[in-house]
Amino acid sequence: MMTTSVKKKIQKEFKEKMDYDELLNCMRCGFCLPSCPTYIETGQQEKYSPRGRIALMKGITDGVIEPDDDIAHSLDLCLGCRACEPVCPSGVKYGRLLEDARSIIQTNKKQSVPVKLLRKGIFEELFPHQNRMEKATNLLGFYQRSGLSKAVRKIGFMELFPSSMATMEKVLPEVPKRKEIKQRPRFFEHEGEKKATAALFAGCLMDTMFFSTNNATIKLLQKAGCDVVIPENQLCCGALHGHSGELEKAKQMAKQNIEAFEKEEADYIITNAGGCGAFLIEYDHILKDEPEWADRAKHFVSRLKDISAILVDLDFQNKYRLHLPEQTVTYQDSCHLRNVMQTFEEPRTLLKSIEGVHYEEMEGANTCCGSAGIYNIVEPDMAMQILDHKMEKVEKTHAKTIVTANPGCLLEMKLGIERANKSGQVRAVHIADLLLEALD
Amino acid sequence: MSSVKVKKKLNKLKEQLADIVGTENVDDTTSGRLVYSYDATPNYQSLPDLVVAPGNAEETAAVLKLCSETETPVYSRGSGSNLCADTCPVKGGVVLLVKRMNKILELDKENLAVTVQPGVITKTICDTVEKEGLFYPPDPSSMKISTIGGNISENSGGLRGLKYGVTRDYVMALQIALPNGELIRTGGKLTKDVAGYDLTRLFIGSEGTLGVITEATLKLIPKPEAQKTILALYQDIEAAGRSVSKIIANKMIPATLEFLDQDTLRAVEDFAHIGLPTDVKAILLIVQDGPQEIVDRDIKKIAEICRSEQAVDVQLAASEEEAEKLATARRSALSALARLKPTTILEDATVPRSEIATMVRAISEIAEKYNVRISTFGHAGDGNLHPTCLTDSRNEDEMQRVEAAFSEIFEKAIELGGTLTGEHGIGMTKAPYLEWKLGEAGLQVMRGIKQAIDPKNIMNPGKVFADESKERMVAAK
Ligand SMILES: Cc1cc2nc3c(=O)[nH]c(=O)nc-3n(C[C@H](O)[C@H](O)[C@H](O)COP(=O)(O)OP(=O)(O)OC[C@H]3O[C@@H](n4cnc5c(N)ncnc54)[C@H](O)[C@@H]3O)c2cc1C
Ligand code: SF4
Ligand code: SF4
């Protein structure tokens, strides 16, 4: 329960900090409603729609209502998928409003002990420290290789967690040894004619748990004619923090990343995780009020591209013969790659250019799979409801391979396969890995 | 009543409503009430006490009966996309959601009719019947979110109104829950029916003030064989207006004849990125449908007329996809304009189509006179324009000038033989002006009807009938 003084403080901060012009920019037409997964999944409850959430934020700012737990829940249940943005004719920047509102509530609201520990663990102790991420992954690796994971699974230790986490444990990828991560070179030379220099944004998760996907990405860039550098001292992008109300921490991380990439004057900054890209692209926005950073942030953002986009730009798909054994393939958009980075044609173009691939577009491929950062940990019920509906759509395509472009989505699809009892029959892969497979 | 008493009364009402519809379908949380405190009309907001979502006609009737007994106001709500504050719960009470009644009940191909529940989305109806080679023409710009119950209650028009008419022309039969708790059926799947007063028509456009529509049977027509879309570009707004009148004077009725001025074009292009021309003063978006030869012939003639009226260019949409993109972009016009200024106030004054050019000119003059920014787009072909004022509700001085400007636009429309609203309804925004159009005697007839059906005035109170009418200004010459 929120106490009166907490309510007062939240209300005051809404008045001071919310962007009122942006709140007014929503003209309440409702054009965003059919695109919002939580509106649809809750039986069309307006309080779980973008129009409703904006009205709630405005209601608090105007003083028409007081904040309460119910309102906080309406915001918590938002996936942050931002499907409501590209369909809004008025151009409301919903994601930014959400971030600001969450940040205010987060800093003032008391949280239950487990949630607090989880948040502290994730946001302060783990993600901002790449070496700790590597160690954590290392631990996970030890756990997997030692056979301990099998033992634990048998004992049912994971049953103690929400069911989604228990299944999640089964689908985590085989992680590399820490030594392998440490020993990777920081420069890779182009193949064939040189087209550009690309600096890889390695990403915290991508460079630990999904290390091999990063290696695939590097290889593809080299093949496409890029020199590839991996700038030192880069960190997690800060998306998880920014989207969960920990904006100050996200800013610090942004600054360190901008500095790291300034050292390498590459033509492009490449990501292979839609979720990271969509946050990196907002660096200029989150640092707009800091004069010594604003221009540097803009320069950073102007060079940012997703791996699919640069491959298509450099005509990779026509330069090489891509082929795979005959199979039906479908693509699940990464919400952030689609709605924020506006990259959605390119992955499809690449997939369709692979010989042997029968590409089948999935109904609702552009709607969120339910992964959404740590959403499936914090809101497991809604996340699983969304995921199960997603798997019904996958089934209709008869695809044997589901392709994604973001680590969160990839894990989520694997989780979905597991829940639908389809492991062994259907697989989920990152687009970079599939392209490399098609190249060999 | 003391606040303790009010609370007690509300709690009791909540329990009784829950008995009818189930606890999960009654909401009295702050968040639940706030999100139904508004619709798409700027500057109107008021919280209801309760929100209730009945699942069928019988439950709806029972809710109304209970509300009558307790004299609780009821506001029926579809998607809340109306533009005249029609779902704003100004007098407190209960917002009644129709969202659970959202099924298509029957598609009758022999009688060319579809029977639906009130919460079905307009576009779902169009798409469903088109798969069967049939056609439901009324297509308000909000069709991807508006409900059929809302369309019927506002008698909504759309882009195809010129040739095919409006929602009214397609409603064959209704089922209605009345404030006294009775369910009645009006009309039938009949092309001829003169038994009694035409109650179907009475409920069409009644803005939720008489009862709740719980089922509707809609007329369908065969889907036109072919369709073509052109854009005519103008550097002179009035020339566009003249083209409209001339096309019609030449005995051609296009399916769609839409007008967009430069401000609107720029805002829409900013959103849609489909390459609309933004360096011209206005465009006409024209669609003709029907048998291929007639479409080809009409489009050719229409293009000639546009050119003869100084269109600087006439472009043909290359494919069906491109045509669809243009129509979708046009449908986003109002919301897209909202990106330009904090507050967008839109009206829908309508004039006989021969007066379109005069009206377009009058609107620019009035905007200049009151120093307000008005962009205009709309269904030019049926004389239904949407002058939209781009303003900021926090600027009181400007808001007064906006109101004065709109008063003068209404005055002008009526003077030209037109009306206050072509399709958006009276609601609260235009209630004070209704007497200008109907006269006191006309209003009196409406009051009598309202009294007979809803004697306790529980259905959407505060709408259509104003507490006070606006003084009519001396038309500024
Ligand atoms: C961007 C935009 C574009 C628009 N374009 C057009 C257009 O081109 N043409 C046009 O005509 N309108 C247009 N509108 C206005 C609006 O969309 C229509 O009036 C639409 O019909 C409203 O449908 P709704 O489901 O949102 O109804 P609501 O707004 O929820 O309700 C409208 C009225 O109907 C009543 N009502 C709703 N359901 C029932 C029911 N089952 N029984 C009895 N009464 C009921 C309500 O009480 C209210 O008085 C537009 C609106 C927007 C925001
Ligand atoms: S967010 Fe955009 S689309 Fe949604 S109601 Fe507001 S203006 Fe309309
Ligand atoms: S971000 Fe996604 S879940 Fe949140 S309001 Fe927008 S569409 Fe809905």
Tab-separated table of N, CA, C and O in Angstrom, chain A residues 20-21 24-25 27-35 42-47 51-53 55-56 58-59 62 64-66 68 70-71 74 85-91, chain B residues 27 29-32 34-36 38-45 47 77 79-81 83 99 102 141-142 144-145 271 331-332 334-336 338-339 342 344 392-394:
chain	number	residue	atom	x	y	z
A	20	TYR	N	4.545	17.846	-19.927
A	20	TYR	CA	3.112	18.099	-20.077
A	20	TYR	C	2.689	18.252	-21.542
A	20	TYR	O	1.604	17.834	-21.926
A	21	ASP	N	3.552	18.844	-22.350
A	21	ASP	CA	3.207	18.989	-23.767
A	21	ASP	C	3.015	17.616	-24.422
A	21	ASP	O	2.122	17.430	-25.241
A	24	LEU	N	-0.291	16.215	-23.392
A	24	LEU	CA	-1.375	16.862	-24.147
A	24	LEU	C	-1.394	16.412	-25.598
A	24	LEU	O	-2.420	16.478	-26.269
A	25	ASN	N	-0.234	15.997	-26.084
A	25	ASN	CA	-0.139	15.590	-27.482
A	25	ASN	C	-1.041	14.397	-27.789
A	25	ASN	O	-1.461	14.186	-28.917
A	27	MET	N	-4.318	12.943	-28.284
A	27	MET	CA	-5.651	13.551	-28.465
A	27	MET	C	-6.759	12.544	-28.177
A	27	MET	O	-7.917	12.808	-28.397
A	28	ARG	N	-6.379	11.371	-27.668
A	28	ARG	CA	-7.314	10.365	-27.167
A	28	ARG	C	-8.180	9.757	-28.257
A	28	ARG	O	-9.325	9.377	-28.030
A	29	CYS	N	-7.615	9.662	-29.470
A	29	CYS	CA	-8.385	9.109	-30.579
A	29	CYS	C	-8.576	7.605	-30.436
A	29	CYS	O	-9.503	7.041	-30.995
A	30	GLY	N	-7.652	6.939	-29.728
A	30	GLY	CA	-7.783	5.499	-29.557
A	30	GLY	C	-7.195	4.674	-30.691
A	30	GLY	O	-7.313	3.449	-30.689
A	31	PHE	N	-6.552	5.307	-31.671
A	31	PHE	CA	-6.000	4.559	-32.798
A	31	PHE	C	-4.953	3.539	-32.356
A	31	PHE	O	-4.649	2.598	-33.078
A	32	CYS	N	-4.387	3.728	-31.162
A	32	CYS	CA	-3.343	2.816	-30.688
A	32	CYS	C	-3.921	1.558	-30.032
A	32	CYS	O	-3.210	0.581	-29.828
A	33	LEU	N	-5.191	1.570	-29.689
A	33	LEU	CA	-5.741	0.460	-28.897
A	33	LEU	C	-5.532	-0.920	-29.525
A	33	LEU	O	-5.066	-1.837	-28.858
A	34	PRO	N	-5.867	-1.097	-30.828
A	34	PRO	CA	-5.752	-2.456	-31.354
A	34	PRO	C	-4.320	-2.977	-31.417
A	34	PRO	O	-4.122	-4.179	-31.605
A	35	SER	N	-3.331	-2.111	-31.268
A	35	SER	CA	-1.946	-2.580	-31.342
A	35	SER	C	-1.385	-2.961	-29.985
A	35	SER	O	-0.265	-3.448	-29.896
A	42	THR	N	-6.172	-8.361	-21.751
A	42	THR	CA	-6.959	-8.174	-20.533
A	42	THR	C	-8.444	-8.021	-20.841
A	42	THR	O	-9.213	-7.532	-20.012
A	43	GLY	N	-8.870	-8.398	-22.039
A	43	GLY	CA	-10.281	-8.250	-22.389
A	43	GLY	C	-10.633	-6.779	-22.555
A	43	GLY	O	-11.632	-6.303	-22.045
A	44	GLN	N	-9.786	-6.053	-23.270
A	44	GLN	CA	-10.009	-4.645	-23.604
A	44	GLN	C	-10.263	-3.773	-22.396
A	44	GLN	O	-11.252	-3.055	-22.333
A	45	GLN	N	-9.364	-3.858	-21.431
A	45	GLN	CA	-9.488	-2.935	-20.302
A	45	GLN	C	-8.688	-1.676	-20.609
A	45	GLN	O	-7.474	-1.726	-20.766
A	46	GLU	N	-9.400	-0.579	-20.660
A	46	GLU	CA	-8.771	0.687	-21.035
A	46	GLU	C	-7.597	1.040	-20.123
A	46	GLU	O	-6.629	1.660	-20.537
A	47	LYS	N	-7.644	0.631	-18.858
A	47	LYS	CA	-6.535	1.007	-17.974
A	47	LYS	C	-5.245	0.290	-18.326
A	47	LYS	O	-4.184	0.662	-17.866
A	51	ARG	N	-3.736	4.651	-24.408
A	51	ARG	CA	-4.549	5.847	-24.168
A	51	ARG	C	-4.900	5.960	-22.686
A	51	ARG	O	-4.832	7.041	-22.098
A	52	GLY	N	-5.258	4.834	-22.066
A	52	GLY	CA	-5.608	4.842	-20.652
A	52	GLY	C	-4.415	5.191	-19.775
A	52	GLY	O	-4.524	5.963	-18.829
A	53	ARG	N	-3.253	4.610	-20.111
A	53	ARG	CA	-2.075	4.865	-19.280
A	53	ARG	C	-1.662	6.338	-19.363
A	53	ARG	O	-1.289	6.943	-18.357
A	55	ALA	N	-3.673	8.774	-19.956
A	55	ALA	CA	-4.688	9.517	-19.203
A	55	ALA	C	-4.424	9.421	-17.698
A	55	ALA	O	-4.621	10.394	-16.959
A	56	LEU	N	-3.971	8.243	-17.249
A	56	LEU	CA	-3.661	8.090	-15.819
A	56	LEU	C	-2.489	8.997	-15.429
A	56	LEU	O	-2.539	9.691	-14.410
A	58	LYS	N	-1.621	11.719	-16.911
A	58	LYS	CA	-2.089	13.099	-16.972
A	58	LYS	C	-3.002	13.407	-15.785
A	58	LYS	O	-2.932	14.491	-15.195
A	59	GLY	N	-3.835	12.411	-15.432
A	59	GLY	CA	-4.734	12.592	-14.293
A	59	GLY	C	-3.966	12.899	-13.012
A	59	GLY	O	-4.351	13.775	-12.232
A	62	ASP	N	-2.394	16.420	-13.394
A	62	ASP	CA	-3.410	17.470	-13.248
A	62	ASP	C	-3.972	17.540	-11.833
A	62	ASP	O	-4.681	18.481	-11.488
A	64	VAL	N	-6.241	15.430	-10.821
A	64	VAL	CA	-7.612	14.910	-10.877
A	64	VAL	C	-7.743	13.649	-10.017
A	64	VAL	O	-8.771	13.384	-9.423
A	65	ILE	N	-6.671	12.861	-9.976
A	65	ILE	CA	-6.655	11.657	-9.136
A	65	ILE	C	-5.339	11.598	-8.369
A	65	ILE	O	-4.371	12.271	-8.736
A	66	GLU	N	-5.338	10.768	-7.329
A	66	GLU	CA	-4.104	10.514	-6.588
A	66	GLU	C	-3.497	9.213	-7.077
A	66	GLU	O	-4.214	8.309	-7.480
A	68	ASP	N	-2.102	5.517	-6.873
A	68	ASP	CA	-2.308	4.394	-5.949
A	68	ASP	C	-1.702	3.128	-6.552
A	68	ASP	O	-1.156	3.166	-7.648
A	70	ASP	N	-2.989	0.531	-7.737
A	70	ASP	CA	-3.663	0.094	-8.935
A	70	ASP	C	-3.106	0.781	-10.183
A	70	ASP	O	-2.933	0.169	-11.234
A	71	ILE	N	-2.847	2.063	-10.032
A	71	ILE	CA	-2.298	2.829	-11.155
A	71	ILE	C	-0.872	2.376	-11.429
A	71	ILE	O	-0.474	2.166	-12.581
A	74	SER	N	-1.016	-0.664	-13.392
A	74	SER	CA	-1.328	-0.433	-14.802
A	74	SER	C	-0.033	-0.141	-15.573
A	74	SER	O	0.173	-0.635	-16.685
A	85	GLU	N	3.530	3.318	-30.565
A	85	GLU	CA	4.136	4.531	-31.120
A	85	GLU	C	4.020	4.687	-32.639
A	85	GLU	O	3.525	5.707	-33.101
A	86	PRO	N	4.465	3.687	-33.418
A	86	PRO	CA	4.386	3.915	-34.861
A	86	PRO	C	2.959	4.059	-35.384
A	86	PRO	O	2.760	4.635	-36.444
A	87	VAL	N	1.956	3.569	-34.640
A	87	VAL	CA	0.570	3.690	-35.124
A	87	VAL	C	-0.093	4.982	-34.665
A	87	VAL	O	-1.227	5.260	-35.044
A	88	CYS	N	0.588	5.769	-33.870
A	88	CYS	CA	-0.043	6.987	-33.342
A	88	CYS	C	0.135	8.141	-34.311
A	88	CYS	O	1.246	8.631	-34.491
A	89	PRO	N	-0.949	8.583	-34.961
A	89	PRO	CA	-0.807	9.652	-35.944
A	89	PRO	C	-0.287	10.949	-35.322
A	89	PRO	O	0.342	11.761	-35.987
A	90	SER	N	-0.558	11.121	-34.051
A	90	SER	CA	-0.151	12.352	-33.394
A	90	SER	C	1.323	12.297	-32.971
A	90	SER	O	1.883	13.296	-32.539
A	91	GLY	N	1.928	11.132	-33.094
A	91	GLY	CA	3.361	11.017	-32.790
A	91	GLY	C	3.688	11.102	-31.313
A	91	GLY	O	4.744	11.609	-30.937
B	27	ASP	N	-16.367	-2.149	-11.901
B	27	ASP	CA	-15.097	-1.569	-11.468
B	27	ASP	C	-15.362	-0.217	-10.794
B	27	ASP	O	-16.052	0.628	-11.352
B	29	THR	N	-12.508	1.174	-9.051
B	29	THR	CA	-11.176	1.673	-8.699
B	29	THR	C	-10.967	3.045	-9.341
B	29	THR	O	-11.624	3.382	-10.331
B	30	THR	N	-10.041	3.797	-8.756
B	30	THR	CA	-9.743	5.116	-9.323
B	30	THR	C	-9.261	4.984	-10.760
B	30	THR	O	-9.711	5.699	-11.654
B	31	SER	N	-8.343	4.018	-10.991
B	31	SER	CA	-7.810	3.889	-12.353
B	31	SER	C	-8.921	3.479	-13.317
B	31	SER	O	-9.038	4.029	-14.408
B	32	GLY	N	-9.761	2.546	-12.886
B	32	GLY	CA	-10.847	2.073	-13.741
B	32	GLY	C	-11.814	3.187	-14.103
B	32	GLY	O	-12.316	3.247	-15.223
B	34	LEU	N	-11.074	6.560	-13.966
B	34	LEU	CA	-10.442	7.669	-14.694
B	34	LEU	C	-10.395	7.414	-16.195
B	34	LEU	O	-10.618	8.306	-17.002
B	35	VAL	N	-10.093	6.158	-16.571
B	35	VAL	CA	-9.901	5.900	-17.990
B	35	VAL	C	-11.210	5.927	-18.798
B	35	VAL	O	-11.184	5.844	-20.015
B	36	TYR	N	-12.321	6.063	-18.108
B	36	TYR	CA	-13.584	6.273	-18.838
B	36	TYR	C	-14.174	7.648	-18.525
B	36	TYR	O	-15.374	7.863	-18.631
B	38	TYR	N	-13.322	10.372	-20.102
B	38	TYR	CA	-13.117	11.258	-21.248
B	38	TYR	C	-13.428	10.500	-22.526
B	38	TYR	O	-13.589	9.281	-22.521
B	39	ASP	N	-13.499	11.226	-23.641
B	39	ASP	CA	-13.502	10.598	-24.956
B	39	ASP	C	-12.543	11.404	-25.825
B	39	ASP	O	-11.639	12.045	-25.292
B	40	ALA	N	-12.720	11.383	-27.142
B	40	ALA	CA	-11.738	12.047	-28.001
B	40	ALA	C	-11.953	13.561	-28.096
B	40	ALA	O	-11.296	14.237	-28.880
B	41	THR	N	-12.870	14.087	-27.306
B	41	THR	CA	-13.152	15.520	-27.337
B	41	THR	C	-12.244	16.262	-26.356
B	41	THR	O	-12.214	15.890	-25.186
B	42	PRO	N	-11.504	17.263	-26.817
B	42	PRO	CA	-10.605	17.946	-25.883
B	42	PRO	C	-11.368	18.733	-24.814
B	42	PRO	O	-12.483	19.209	-25.051
B	43	ASN	N	-10.753	18.823	-23.644
B	43	ASN	CA	-11.253	19.679	-22.558
B	43	ASN	C	-12.527	19.214	-21.845
B	43	ASN	O	-13.159	20.009	-21.165
B	44	TYR	N	-12.926	17.977	-22.032
B	44	TYR	CA	-14.063	17.475	-21.252
B	44	TYR	C	-13.597	16.274	-20.440
B	44	TYR	O	-13.040	15.332	-20.993
B	45	GLN	N	-13.797	16.324	-19.152
B	45	GLN	CA	-13.434	15.192	-18.308
B	45	GLN	C	-14.284	15.204	-17.047
B	45	GLN	O	-14.516	16.256	-16.457
B	47	LEU	N	-15.283	12.106	-13.819
B	47	LEU	CA	-15.209	10.692	-13.430
B	47	LEU	C	-16.578	10.095	-13.136
B	47	LEU	O	-17.392	10.713	-12.456
B	77	ARG	N	-21.016	3.288	-23.713
B	77	ARG	CA	-19.723	3.628	-24.302
B	77	ARG	C	-19.222	2.507	-25.187
B	77	ARG	O	-19.163	1.347	-24.778
B	79	SER	N	-16.098	2.761	-28.120
B	79	SER	CA	-14.659	2.963	-27.997
B	79	SER	C	-14.302	4.363	-27.522
B	79	SER	O	-13.126	4.715	-27.460
B	80	GLY	N	-15.304	5.175	-27.250
B	80	GLY	CA	-15.017	6.523	-26.764
B	80	GLY	C	-14.260	7.381	-27.764
B	80	GLY	O	-13.431	8.193	-27.384
B	81	SER	N	-14.550	7.194	-29.056
B	81	SER	CA	-13.829	7.996	-30.058
B	81	SER	C	-14.655	9.171	-30.561
B	81	SER	O	-14.254	9.859	-31.488
B	83	LEU	N	-16.498	12.836	-30.905
B	83	LEU	CA	-15.851	14.139	-30.867
B	83	LEU	C	-16.775	15.235	-30.349
B	83	LEU	O	-16.612	16.401	-30.692
B	99	LYS	N	-18.246	-3.626	-24.559
B	99	LYS	CA	-17.143	-4.412	-25.135
B	99	LYS	C	-17.353	-5.923	-25.087
B	99	LYS	O	-16.823	-6.641	-25.918
B	102	ASN	N	-19.511	-8.399	-28.462
B	102	ASN	CA	-18.705	-8.052	-29.635
B	102	ASN	C	-18.670	-9.164	-30.680
B	102	ASN	O	-17.654	-9.405	-31.306
B	141	SER	N	-13.552	7.586	-40.473
B	141	SER	CA	-12.086	7.521	-40.409
B	141	SER	C	-11.618	6.714	-39.218
B	141	SER	O	-10.533	6.160	-39.218
B	142	SER	N	-12.450	6.658	-38.195
B	142	SER	CA	-12.098	5.929	-36.981
B	142	SER	C	-12.467	4.449	-37.073
B	142	SER	O	-12.487	3.760	-36.064
B	144	LYS	N	-11.193	1.679	-37.656
B	144	LYS	CA	-10.411	0.574	-37.092
B	144	LYS	C	-10.593	0.473	-35.579
B	144	LYS	O	-10.171	-0.493	-34.959
B	145	ILE	N	-11.207	1.479	-34.960
B	145	ILE	CA	-11.481	1.375	-33.524
B	145	ILE	C	-12.939	1.608	-33.144
B	145	ILE	O	-13.381	1.166	-32.092
B	271	PHE	N	3.507	11.782	-40.489
B	271	PHE	CA	3.177	10.521	-39.831
B	271	PHE	C	3.342	9.330	-40.768
B	271	PHE	O	3.996	8.350	-40.455
B	331	ARG	N	-7.396	8.937	-43.318
B	331	ARG	CA	-8.118	8.638	-42.078
B	331	ARG	C	-7.349	9.085	-40.843
B	331	ARG	O	-7.919	9.235	-39.770
B	332	SER	N	-6.048	9.280	-40.987
B	332	SER	CA	-5.268	9.690	-39.823
B	332	SER	C	-5.238	11.206	-39.677
B	332	SER	O	-4.614	11.734	-38.760
B	334	LEU	N	-7.037	13.813	-38.671
B	334	LEU	CA	-7.330	14.549	-37.442
B	334	LEU	C	-6.271	14.290	-36.373
B	334	LEU	O	-5.705	15.215	-35.787
B	335	SER	N	-5.980	13.030	-36.129
B	335	SER	CA	-4.984	12.718	-35.098
B	335	SER	C	-3.614	13.240	-35.507
B	335	SER	O	-2.817	13.628	-34.662
B	336	ALA	N	-3.341	13.233	-36.808
B	336	ALA	CA	-2.034	13.726	-37.256
B	336	ALA	C	-1.924	15.233	-37.018
B	336	ALA	O	-0.882	15.733	-36.632
B	338	ALA	N	-3.087	16.737	-34.669
B	338	ALA	CA	-2.891	16.932	-33.233
B	338	ALA	C	-1.414	17.043	-32.880
B	338	ALA	O	-1.064	17.545	-31.825
B	339	ARG	N	-0.523	16.577	-33.798
B	339	ARG	CA	0.897	16.667	-33.473
B	339	ARG	C	1.410	18.099	-33.552
B	339	ARG	O	2.462	18.419	-33.024
B	342	PRO	N	-0.819	21.648	-28.958
B	342	PRO	CA	-1.323	20.869	-27.813
B	342	PRO	C	-2.816	20.538	-27.912
B	342	PRO	O	-3.232	19.459	-27.537
B	344	THR	N	-6.361	20.321	-30.296
B	344	THR	CA	-6.959	20.362	-31.634
B	344	THR	C	-8.474	20.309	-31.468
B	344	THR	O	-8.996	19.320	-30.944
B	392	ASP	N	-4.111	25.952	-28.002
B	392	ASP	CA	-3.579	25.481	-26.726
B	392	ASP	C	-4.590	25.857	-25.653
B	392	ASP	O	-4.811	27.027	-25.387
B	393	SER	N	-5.199	24.830	-25.060
B	393	SER	CA	-6.295	25.121	-24.128
B	393	SER	C	-5.813	25.904	-22.900
B	393	SER	O	-6.610	26.428	-22.142
B	394	ARG	N	-4.480	25.990	-22.705
B	394	ARG	CA	-3.980	26.751	-21.551
B	394	ARG	C	-3.983	28.253	-21.818
B	394	ARG	O	-3.836	29.050	-20.914
